[in-house]
Short mmCIF file of C-alpha atoms (C1' of nucleotides) in Angstrom, two decimals:
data_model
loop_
_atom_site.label_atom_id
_atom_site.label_comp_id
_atom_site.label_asym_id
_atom_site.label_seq_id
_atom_site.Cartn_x
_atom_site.Cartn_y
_atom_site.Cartn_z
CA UNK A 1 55.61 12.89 -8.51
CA UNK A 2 59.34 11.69 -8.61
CA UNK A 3 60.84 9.70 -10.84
CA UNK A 4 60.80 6.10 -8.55
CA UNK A 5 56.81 5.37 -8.14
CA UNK A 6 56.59 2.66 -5.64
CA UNK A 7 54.10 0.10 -6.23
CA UNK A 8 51.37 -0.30 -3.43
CA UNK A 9 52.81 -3.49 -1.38
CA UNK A 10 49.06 -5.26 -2.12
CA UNK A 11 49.65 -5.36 -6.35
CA UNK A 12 49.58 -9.07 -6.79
CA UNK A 13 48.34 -9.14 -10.34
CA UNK A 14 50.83 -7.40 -13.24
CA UNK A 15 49.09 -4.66 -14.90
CA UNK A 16 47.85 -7.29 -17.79
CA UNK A 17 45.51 -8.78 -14.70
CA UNK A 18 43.60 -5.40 -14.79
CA UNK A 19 42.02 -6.13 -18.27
CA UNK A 20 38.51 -6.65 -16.87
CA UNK A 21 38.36 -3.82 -14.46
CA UNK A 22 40.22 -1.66 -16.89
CA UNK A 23 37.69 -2.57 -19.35
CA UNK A 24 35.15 -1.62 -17.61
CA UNK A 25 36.14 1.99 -17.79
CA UNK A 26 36.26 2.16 -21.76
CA UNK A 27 32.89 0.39 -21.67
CA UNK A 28 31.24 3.56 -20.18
CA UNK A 29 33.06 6.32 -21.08
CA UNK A 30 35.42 7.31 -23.86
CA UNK A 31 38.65 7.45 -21.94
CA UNK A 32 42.58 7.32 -22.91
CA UNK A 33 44.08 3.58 -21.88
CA UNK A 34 46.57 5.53 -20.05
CA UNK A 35 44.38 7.73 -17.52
CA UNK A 36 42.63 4.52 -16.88
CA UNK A 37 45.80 3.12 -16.12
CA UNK A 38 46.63 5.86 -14.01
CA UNK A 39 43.05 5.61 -12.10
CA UNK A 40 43.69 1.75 -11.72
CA UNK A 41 47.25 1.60 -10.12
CA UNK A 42 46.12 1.65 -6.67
CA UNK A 43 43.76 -0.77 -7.47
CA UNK A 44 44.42 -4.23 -4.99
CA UNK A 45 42.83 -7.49 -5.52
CA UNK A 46 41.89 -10.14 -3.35
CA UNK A 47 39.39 -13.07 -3.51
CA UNK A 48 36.30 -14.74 -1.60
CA UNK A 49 34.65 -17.72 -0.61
CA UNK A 50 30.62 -17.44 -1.66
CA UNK A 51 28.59 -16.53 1.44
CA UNK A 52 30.91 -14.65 3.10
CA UNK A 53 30.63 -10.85 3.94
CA UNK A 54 32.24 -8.10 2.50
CA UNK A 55 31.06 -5.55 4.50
CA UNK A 56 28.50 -6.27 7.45
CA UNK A 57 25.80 -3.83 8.96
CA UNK A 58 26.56 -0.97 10.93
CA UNK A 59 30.55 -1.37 9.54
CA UNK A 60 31.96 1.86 8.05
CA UNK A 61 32.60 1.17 4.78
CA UNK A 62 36.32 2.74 3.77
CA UNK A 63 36.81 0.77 0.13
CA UNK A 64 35.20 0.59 -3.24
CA UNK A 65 34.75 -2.63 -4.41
CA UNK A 66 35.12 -3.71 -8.25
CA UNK A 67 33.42 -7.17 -8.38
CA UNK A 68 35.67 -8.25 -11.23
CA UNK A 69 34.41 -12.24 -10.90
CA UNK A 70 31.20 -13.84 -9.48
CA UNK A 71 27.83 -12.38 -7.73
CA UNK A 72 27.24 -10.20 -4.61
CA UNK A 73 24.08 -9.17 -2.85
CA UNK A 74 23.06 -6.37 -0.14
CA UNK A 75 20.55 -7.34 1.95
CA UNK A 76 18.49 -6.19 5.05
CA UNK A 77 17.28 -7.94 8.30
CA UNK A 78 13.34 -7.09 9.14
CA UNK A 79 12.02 -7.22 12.21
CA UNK A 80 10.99 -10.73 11.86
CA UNK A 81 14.93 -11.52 11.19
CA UNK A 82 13.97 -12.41 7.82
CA UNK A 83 16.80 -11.60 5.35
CA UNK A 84 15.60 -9.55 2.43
CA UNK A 85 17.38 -8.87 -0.29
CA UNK A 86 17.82 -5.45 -1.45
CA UNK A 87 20.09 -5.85 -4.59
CA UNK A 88 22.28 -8.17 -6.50
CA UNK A 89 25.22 -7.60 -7.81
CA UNK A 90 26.62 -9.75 -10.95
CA UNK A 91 29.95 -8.83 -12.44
CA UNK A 92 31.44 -6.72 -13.92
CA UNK A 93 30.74 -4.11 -11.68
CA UNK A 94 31.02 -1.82 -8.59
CA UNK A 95 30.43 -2.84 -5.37
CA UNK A 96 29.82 0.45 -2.75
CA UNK A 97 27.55 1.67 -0.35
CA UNK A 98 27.67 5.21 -1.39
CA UNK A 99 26.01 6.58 1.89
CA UNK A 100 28.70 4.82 3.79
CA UNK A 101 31.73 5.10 1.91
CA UNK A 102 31.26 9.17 0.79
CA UNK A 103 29.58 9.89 4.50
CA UNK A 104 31.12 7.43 6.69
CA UNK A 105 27.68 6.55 7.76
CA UNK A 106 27.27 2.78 9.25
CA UNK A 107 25.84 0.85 6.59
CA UNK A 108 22.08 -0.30 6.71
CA UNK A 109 22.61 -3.07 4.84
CA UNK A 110 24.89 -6.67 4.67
CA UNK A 111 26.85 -7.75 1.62
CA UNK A 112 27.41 -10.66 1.16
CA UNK A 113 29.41 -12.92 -1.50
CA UNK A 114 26.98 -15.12 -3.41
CA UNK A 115 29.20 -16.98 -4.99
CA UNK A 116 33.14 -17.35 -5.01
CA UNK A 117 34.61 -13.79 -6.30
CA UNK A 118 37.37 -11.59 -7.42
CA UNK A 119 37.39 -7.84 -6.63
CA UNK A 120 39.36 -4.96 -6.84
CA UNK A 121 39.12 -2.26 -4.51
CA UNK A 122 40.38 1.26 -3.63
CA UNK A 123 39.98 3.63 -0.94
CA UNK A 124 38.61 6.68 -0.13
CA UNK A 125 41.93 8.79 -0.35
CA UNK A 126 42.65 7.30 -3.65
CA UNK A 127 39.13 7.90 -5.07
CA UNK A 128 39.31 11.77 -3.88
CA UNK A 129 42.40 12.33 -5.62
CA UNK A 130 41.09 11.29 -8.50
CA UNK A 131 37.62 12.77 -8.59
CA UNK A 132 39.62 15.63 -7.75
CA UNK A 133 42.61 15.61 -9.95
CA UNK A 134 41.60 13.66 -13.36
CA UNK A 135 39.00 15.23 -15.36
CA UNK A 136 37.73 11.95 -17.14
CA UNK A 137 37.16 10.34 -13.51
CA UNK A 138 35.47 12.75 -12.22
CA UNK A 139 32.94 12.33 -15.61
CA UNK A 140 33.17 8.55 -15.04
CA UNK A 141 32.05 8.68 -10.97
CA UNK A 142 28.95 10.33 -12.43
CA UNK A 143 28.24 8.57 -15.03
CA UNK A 144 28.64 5.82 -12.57
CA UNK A 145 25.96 7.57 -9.99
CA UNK A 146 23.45 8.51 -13.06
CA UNK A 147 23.79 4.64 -14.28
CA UNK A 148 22.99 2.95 -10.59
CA UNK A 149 19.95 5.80 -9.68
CA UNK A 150 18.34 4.98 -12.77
CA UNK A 151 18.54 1.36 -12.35
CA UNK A 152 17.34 1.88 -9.04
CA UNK A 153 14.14 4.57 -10.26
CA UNK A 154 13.21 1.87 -12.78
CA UNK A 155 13.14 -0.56 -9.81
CA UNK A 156 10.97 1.53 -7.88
CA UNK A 157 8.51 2.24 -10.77
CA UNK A 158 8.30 -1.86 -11.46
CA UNK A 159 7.74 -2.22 -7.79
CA UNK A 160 4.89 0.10 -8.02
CA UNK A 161 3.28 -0.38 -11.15
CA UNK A 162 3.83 -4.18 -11.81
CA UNK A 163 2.34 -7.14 -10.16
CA UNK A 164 4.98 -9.80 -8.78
CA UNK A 165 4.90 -12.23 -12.32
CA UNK A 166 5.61 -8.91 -14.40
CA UNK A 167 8.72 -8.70 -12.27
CA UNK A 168 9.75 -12.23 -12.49
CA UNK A 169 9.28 -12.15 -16.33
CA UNK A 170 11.63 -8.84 -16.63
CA UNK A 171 14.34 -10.51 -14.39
CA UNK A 172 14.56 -13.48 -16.20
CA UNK A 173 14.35 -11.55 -20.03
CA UNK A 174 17.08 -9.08 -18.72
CA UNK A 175 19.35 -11.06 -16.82
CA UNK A 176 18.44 -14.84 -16.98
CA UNK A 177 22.04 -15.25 -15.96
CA UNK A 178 21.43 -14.70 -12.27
CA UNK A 179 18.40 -17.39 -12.51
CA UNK A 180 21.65 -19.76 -12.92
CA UNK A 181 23.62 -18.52 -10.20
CA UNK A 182 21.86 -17.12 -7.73
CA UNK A 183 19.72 -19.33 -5.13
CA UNK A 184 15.56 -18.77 -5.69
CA UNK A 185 15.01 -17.43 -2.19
CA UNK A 186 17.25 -14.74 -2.39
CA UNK A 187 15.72 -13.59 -5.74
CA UNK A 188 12.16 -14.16 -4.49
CA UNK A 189 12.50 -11.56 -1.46
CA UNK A 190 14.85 -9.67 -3.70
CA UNK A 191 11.33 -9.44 -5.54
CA UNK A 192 9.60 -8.46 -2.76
CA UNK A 193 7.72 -11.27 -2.47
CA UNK A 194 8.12 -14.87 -0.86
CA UNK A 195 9.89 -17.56 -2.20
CA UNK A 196 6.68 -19.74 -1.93
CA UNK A 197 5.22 -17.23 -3.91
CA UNK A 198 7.86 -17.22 -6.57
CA UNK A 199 7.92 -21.34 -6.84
CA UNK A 200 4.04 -20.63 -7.69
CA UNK A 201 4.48 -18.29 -10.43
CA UNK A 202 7.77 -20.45 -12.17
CA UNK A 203 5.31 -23.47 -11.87
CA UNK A 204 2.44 -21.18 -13.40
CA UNK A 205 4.50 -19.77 -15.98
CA UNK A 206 6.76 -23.22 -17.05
CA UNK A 207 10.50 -21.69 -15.41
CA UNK A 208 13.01 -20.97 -17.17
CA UNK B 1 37.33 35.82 -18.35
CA UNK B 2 37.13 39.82 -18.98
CA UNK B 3 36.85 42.72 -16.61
CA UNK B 4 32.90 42.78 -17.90
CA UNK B 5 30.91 39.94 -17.34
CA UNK B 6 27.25 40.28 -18.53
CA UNK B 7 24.48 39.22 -16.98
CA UNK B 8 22.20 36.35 -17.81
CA UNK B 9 19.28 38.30 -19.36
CA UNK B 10 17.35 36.20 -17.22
CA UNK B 11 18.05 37.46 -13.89
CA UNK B 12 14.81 39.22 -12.72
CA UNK B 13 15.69 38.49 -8.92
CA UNK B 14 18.07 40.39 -7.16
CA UNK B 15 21.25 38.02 -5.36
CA UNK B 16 19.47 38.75 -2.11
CA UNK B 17 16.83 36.89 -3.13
CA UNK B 18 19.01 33.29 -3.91
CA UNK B 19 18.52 33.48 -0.10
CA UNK B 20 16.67 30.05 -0.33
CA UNK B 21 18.97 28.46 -3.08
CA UNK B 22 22.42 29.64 -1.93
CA UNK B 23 21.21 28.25 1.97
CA UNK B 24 19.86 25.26 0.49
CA UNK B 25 24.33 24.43 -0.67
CA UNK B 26 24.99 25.35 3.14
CA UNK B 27 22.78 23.28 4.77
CA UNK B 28 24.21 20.21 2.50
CA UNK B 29 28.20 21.18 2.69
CA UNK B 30 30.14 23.23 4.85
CA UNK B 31 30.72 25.91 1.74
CA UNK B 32 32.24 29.21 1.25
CA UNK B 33 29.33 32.27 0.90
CA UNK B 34 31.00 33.52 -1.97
CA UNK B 35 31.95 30.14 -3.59
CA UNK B 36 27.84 29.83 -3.40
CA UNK B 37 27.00 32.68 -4.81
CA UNK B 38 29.71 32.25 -7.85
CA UNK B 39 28.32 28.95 -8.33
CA UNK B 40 24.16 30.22 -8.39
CA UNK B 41 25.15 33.05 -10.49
CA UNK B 42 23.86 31.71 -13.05
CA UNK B 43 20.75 30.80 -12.48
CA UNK B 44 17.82 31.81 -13.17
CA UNK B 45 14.35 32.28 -11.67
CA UNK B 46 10.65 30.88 -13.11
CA UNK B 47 7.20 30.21 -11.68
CA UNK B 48 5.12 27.61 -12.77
CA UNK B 49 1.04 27.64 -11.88
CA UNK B 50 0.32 23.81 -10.37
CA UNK B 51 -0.90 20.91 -12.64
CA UNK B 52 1.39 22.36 -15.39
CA UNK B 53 4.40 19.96 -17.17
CA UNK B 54 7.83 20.99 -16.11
CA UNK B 55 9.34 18.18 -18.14
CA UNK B 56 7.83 15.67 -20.15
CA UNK B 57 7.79 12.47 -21.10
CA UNK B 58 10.62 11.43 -23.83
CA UNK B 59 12.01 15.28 -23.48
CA UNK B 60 15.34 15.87 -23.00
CA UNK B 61 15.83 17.32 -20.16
CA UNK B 62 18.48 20.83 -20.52
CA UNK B 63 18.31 21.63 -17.43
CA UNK B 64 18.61 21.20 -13.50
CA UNK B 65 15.94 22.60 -11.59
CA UNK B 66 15.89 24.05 -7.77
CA UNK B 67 12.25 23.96 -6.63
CA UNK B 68 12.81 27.19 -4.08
CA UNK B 69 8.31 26.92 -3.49
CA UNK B 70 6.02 24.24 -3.90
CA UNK B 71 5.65 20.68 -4.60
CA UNK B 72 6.79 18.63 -7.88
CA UNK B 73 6.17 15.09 -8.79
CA UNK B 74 7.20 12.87 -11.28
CA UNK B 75 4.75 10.00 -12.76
CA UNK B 76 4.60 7.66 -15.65
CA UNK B 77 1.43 6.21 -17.34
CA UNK B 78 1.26 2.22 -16.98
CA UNK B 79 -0.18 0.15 -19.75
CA UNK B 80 -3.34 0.56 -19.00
CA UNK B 81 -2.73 4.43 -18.95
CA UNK B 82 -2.99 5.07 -15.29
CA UNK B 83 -0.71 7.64 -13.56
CA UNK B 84 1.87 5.70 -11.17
CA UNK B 85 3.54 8.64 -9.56
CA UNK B 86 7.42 7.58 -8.84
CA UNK B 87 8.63 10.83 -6.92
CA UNK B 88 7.19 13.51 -4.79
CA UNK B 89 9.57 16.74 -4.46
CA UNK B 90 8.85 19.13 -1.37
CA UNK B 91 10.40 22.39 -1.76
CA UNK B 92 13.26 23.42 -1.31
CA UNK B 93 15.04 20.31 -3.35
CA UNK B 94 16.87 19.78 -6.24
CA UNK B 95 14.29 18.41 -9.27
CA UNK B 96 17.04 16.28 -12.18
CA UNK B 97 15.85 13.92 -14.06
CA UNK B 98 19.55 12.79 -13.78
CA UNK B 99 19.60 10.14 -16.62
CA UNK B 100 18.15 12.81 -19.21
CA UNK B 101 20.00 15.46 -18.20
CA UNK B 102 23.47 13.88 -17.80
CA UNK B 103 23.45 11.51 -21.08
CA UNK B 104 21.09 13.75 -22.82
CA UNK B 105 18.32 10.59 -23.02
CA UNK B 106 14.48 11.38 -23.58
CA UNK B 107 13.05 10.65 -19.66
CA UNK B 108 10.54 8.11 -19.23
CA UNK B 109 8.61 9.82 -16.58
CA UNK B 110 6.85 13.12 -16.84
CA UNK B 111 7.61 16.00 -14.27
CA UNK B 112 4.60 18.09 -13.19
CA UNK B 113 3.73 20.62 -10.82
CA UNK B 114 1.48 19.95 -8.28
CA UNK B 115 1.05 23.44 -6.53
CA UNK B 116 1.89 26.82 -7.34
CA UNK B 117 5.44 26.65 -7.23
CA UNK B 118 9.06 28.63 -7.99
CA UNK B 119 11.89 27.53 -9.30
CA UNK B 120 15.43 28.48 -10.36
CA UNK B 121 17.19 26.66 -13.05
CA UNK B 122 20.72 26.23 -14.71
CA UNK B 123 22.30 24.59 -17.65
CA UNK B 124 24.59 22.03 -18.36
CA UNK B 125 27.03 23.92 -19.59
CA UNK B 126 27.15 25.98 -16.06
CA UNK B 127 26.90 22.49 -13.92
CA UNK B 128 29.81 21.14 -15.92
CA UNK B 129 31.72 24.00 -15.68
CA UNK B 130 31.15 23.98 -12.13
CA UNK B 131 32.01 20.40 -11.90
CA UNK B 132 35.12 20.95 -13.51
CA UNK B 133 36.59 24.41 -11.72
CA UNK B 134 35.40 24.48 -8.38
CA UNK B 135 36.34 21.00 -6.62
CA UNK B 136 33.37 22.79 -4.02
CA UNK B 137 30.70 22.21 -6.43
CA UNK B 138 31.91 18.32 -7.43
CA UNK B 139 31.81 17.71 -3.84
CA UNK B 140 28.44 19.05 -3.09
CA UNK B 141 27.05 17.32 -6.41
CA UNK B 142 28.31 13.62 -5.63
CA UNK B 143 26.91 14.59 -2.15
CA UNK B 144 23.58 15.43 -4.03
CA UNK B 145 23.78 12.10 -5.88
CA UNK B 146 24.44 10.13 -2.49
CA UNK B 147 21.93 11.87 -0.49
CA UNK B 148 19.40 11.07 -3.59
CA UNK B 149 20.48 7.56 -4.19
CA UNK B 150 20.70 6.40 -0.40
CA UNK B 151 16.76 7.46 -0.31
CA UNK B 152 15.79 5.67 -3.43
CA UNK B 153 17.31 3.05 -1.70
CA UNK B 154 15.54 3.14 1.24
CA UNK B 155 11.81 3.37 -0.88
CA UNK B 156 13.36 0.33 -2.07
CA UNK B 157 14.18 -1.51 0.55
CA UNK B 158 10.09 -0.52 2.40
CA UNK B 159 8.53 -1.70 -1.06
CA UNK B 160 10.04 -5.18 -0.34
CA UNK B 161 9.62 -5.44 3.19
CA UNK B 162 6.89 -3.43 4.93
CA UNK B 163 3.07 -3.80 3.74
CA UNK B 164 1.24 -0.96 2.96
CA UNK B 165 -0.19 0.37 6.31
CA UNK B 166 3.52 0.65 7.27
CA UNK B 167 4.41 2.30 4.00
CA UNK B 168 1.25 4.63 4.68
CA UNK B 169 2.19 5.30 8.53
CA UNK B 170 6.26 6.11 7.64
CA UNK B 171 5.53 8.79 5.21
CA UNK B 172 3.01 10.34 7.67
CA UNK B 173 5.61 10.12 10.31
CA UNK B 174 8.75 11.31 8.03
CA UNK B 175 6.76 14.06 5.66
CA UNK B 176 3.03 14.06 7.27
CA UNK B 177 3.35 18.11 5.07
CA UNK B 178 2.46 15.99 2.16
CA UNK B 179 -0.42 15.12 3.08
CA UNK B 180 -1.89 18.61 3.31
CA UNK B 181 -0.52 19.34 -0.10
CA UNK B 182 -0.96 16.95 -1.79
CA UNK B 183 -4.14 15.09 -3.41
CA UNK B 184 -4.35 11.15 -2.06
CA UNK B 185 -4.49 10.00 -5.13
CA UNK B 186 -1.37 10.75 -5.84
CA UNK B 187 0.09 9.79 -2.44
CA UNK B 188 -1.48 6.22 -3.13
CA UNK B 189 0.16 5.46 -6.45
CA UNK B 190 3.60 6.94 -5.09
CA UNK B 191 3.00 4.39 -2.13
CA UNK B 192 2.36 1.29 -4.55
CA UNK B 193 -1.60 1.17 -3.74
CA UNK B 194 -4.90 2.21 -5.02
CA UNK B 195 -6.74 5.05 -3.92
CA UNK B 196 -9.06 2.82 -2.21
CA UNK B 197 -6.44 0.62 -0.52
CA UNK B 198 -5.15 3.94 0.44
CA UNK B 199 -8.91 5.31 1.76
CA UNK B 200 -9.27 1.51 3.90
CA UNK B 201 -5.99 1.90 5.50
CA UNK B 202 -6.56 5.69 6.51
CA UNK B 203 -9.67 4.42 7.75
CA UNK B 204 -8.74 1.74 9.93
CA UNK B 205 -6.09 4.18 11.30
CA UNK B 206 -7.82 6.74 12.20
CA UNK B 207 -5.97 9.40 9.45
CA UNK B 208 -4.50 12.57 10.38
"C1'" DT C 1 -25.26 30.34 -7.95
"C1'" DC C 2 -25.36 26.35 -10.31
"C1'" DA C 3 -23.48 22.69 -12.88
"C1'" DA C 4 -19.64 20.01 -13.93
"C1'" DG C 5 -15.83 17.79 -12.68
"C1'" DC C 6 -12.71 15.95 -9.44
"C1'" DA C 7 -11.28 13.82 -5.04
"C1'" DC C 8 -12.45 10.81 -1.68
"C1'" DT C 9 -15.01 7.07 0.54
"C1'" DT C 10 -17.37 2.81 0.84
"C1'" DG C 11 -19.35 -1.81 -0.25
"C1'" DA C 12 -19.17 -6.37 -2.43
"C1'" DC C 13 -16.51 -9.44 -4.47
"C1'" DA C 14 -12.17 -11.20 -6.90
"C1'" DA C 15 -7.33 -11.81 -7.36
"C1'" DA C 16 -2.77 -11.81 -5.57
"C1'" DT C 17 0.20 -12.90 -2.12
"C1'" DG C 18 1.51 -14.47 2.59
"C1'" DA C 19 1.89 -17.92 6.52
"C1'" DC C 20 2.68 -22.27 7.88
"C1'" DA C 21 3.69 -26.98 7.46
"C1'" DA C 22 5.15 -31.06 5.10
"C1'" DG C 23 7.74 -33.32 1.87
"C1'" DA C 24 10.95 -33.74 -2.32
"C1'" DA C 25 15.17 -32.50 -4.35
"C1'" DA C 26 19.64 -30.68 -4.36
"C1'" DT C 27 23.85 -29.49 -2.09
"C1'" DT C 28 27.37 -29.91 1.36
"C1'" DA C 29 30.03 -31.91 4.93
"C1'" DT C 30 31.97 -35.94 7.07
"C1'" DA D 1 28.66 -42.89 0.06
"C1'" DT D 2 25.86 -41.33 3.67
"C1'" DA D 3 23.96 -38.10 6.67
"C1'" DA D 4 22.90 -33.43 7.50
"C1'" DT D 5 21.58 -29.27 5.82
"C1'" DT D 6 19.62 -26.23 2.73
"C1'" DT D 7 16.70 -25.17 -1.12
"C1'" DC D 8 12.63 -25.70 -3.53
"C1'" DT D 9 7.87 -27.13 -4.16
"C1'" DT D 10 3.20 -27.78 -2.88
"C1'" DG D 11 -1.17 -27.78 -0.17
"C1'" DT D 12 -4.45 -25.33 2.76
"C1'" DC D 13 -6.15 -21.37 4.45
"C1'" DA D 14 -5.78 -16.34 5.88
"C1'" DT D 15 -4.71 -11.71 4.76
"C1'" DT D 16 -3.87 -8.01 1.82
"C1'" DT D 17 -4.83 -5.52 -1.99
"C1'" DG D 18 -7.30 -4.79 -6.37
"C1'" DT D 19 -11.52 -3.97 -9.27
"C1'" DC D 20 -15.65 -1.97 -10.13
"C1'" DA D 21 -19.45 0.70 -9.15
"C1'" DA D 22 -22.03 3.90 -6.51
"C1'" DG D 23 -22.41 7.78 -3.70
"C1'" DT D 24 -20.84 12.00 -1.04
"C1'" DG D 25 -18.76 16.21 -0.79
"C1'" DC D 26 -15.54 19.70 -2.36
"C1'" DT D 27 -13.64 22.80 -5.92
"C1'" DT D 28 -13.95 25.54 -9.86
"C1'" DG D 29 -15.48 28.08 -13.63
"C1'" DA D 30 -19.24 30.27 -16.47
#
DNA sequence: TCAAGCACTTGACAAATGACAAGAAATTAT
DNA sequence: ATAATTTCTTGTCATTTGTCAAGTGCTTGA
């Protein structure tokens, strides 16, 4: 708390460079520019290649990633050694295996850049002084669970209730975008169906 | 903050008997006795008989509910007005309908009981002022949200890779208690399927 | 105790989706 | 630019699951 803060050695970008991530905050939760700037300073960035991993199976994961550029999936291997995709990621957004990163539990799944990206990430230590310390982050990390559960419960209830064109049709009305950027196969099995299958119903239905 | 602190009218059990509830934080957190028992203070106790709505659809939901007794389950009617049930809660559990209650939205699924059960509940004003004064409480609610998430997750991940005989034959192996409690009906739309699909499969297994 | 309703099973057939293989199209590396 | 690789499409056939309808048996309430 003195007077000289030093700057975390990994700050590459000025301050200015944190306009996406630091948006991000404001777009979910009314919040003063200057606690976000105060959440954000330990913030590091660094880039990646598509199809490289970020954080591979059975890895503890001991960051936070905001994907501030570009599209990231998770994905599983069955038992066949088929890859199955088990979300997708398109940014702005955060990146984290919650069971992994809160309970330093190996990670089930792979993820994987999809395309080149930029992140921003933080660890552990910085995110429990936070949660801990500032009163809006502590609102934001929840808002931030309550956001991703629901996405996921709605997931769940399409999975069970809707047939596999239903779910095509919603993915490509709600976020066409990934149809552009991300390859077929890894949205078919991220489906949960094959990517035969999914040629079928594009050709049935006239694409995109 | 006075010397006299009155009671919730509510409270027609005795502390002894937040035996279930206050172990319920233990088992999750390694957690101070009394910091429990400041924390469930407020709560209050309520029995519900089964088939009755605990929530329903496009409520807002006020409050978080501990089912101490009893099994819960949350279900939404499809388009052609058949029950899809999304959750199944087995005592003892938290039951939040976490988008609802945290952004104050009406919830798209309705909550019903599906035995006899009991249940203590609490506000959000108590969670928040939990969240906000005992760092405790924050830790054991993200840890609620984790725990929550990661198994949403993993009914994710089986909807998209494992057919429904393996669906059928993890739940019997993970929660085969279900099954004596609740109707297969219900069981079959929470695992994706008919109730006939559901009858073949239990068939061709050889059920219980 | 009896009737009504509900849960569960089963059969016959239909629809949806998967498995596999071959080929076309697009992308990537040299 | 060309070759190699990957992605996407398509055909055939098998498997899984759904739909509908009928029938059995269990609960529940008057």
């Amino acid at each position: 708390m003195g007077v000289l803060r030093r700057l975390p050695l990994c700050v590459t970008k000025k301050n200015m460079d944190k306009l996406i991530l630091n948006n991000y905050f404001h777009s979910l939760f009314p919040i003063q520019k200057e606690t976000v700037e105060n959440i954000t300073e330990t913030f590091c960035d660094f880039a990646m290649e598509k199809n490289t991993t970020l954080l591979d199976k059975n890895a503890i994961s001991t960051k936070t990633y905001f994907l501030e550029k570009g599209y990231v999936r998770s994905y599983i291997l069955n038992e066949d050694n088929e890859e199955i995709t088990t979300n997708i990621y398109a940014a702005p957004c955060f990146v984290n295996d919650f069971l992994s990163f809160f309970k330093k539990q190996p990670t089930k799944e792979i993820y994987q850049t999809i395309t080149d990206c930029s992140f921003w990430e933080t660890s552990l230590e910085n995110v429990q002084k936070n949660f801990h310390n500032i009163p809006e982050f502590r609102e934001f990390s929840r808002l931030l669970f309550v956001i991703n559960y629901s996405k996921l419960n709605d997931r769940v209830i399409e999975m069970a209730s809707e047939k596999a064109e239903t779910r095509y049709i919603n993915l490509l009305k709600q976020q066409s975008h990934i149809f552009q950027n991300v390859p077929l196969k890894i949205i078919a099995s991220y489906l949960g169906i094959t990517d035969s299958s999914l040629s079928r119903i594009r050709k049935e239905i006239g694409k995109i």
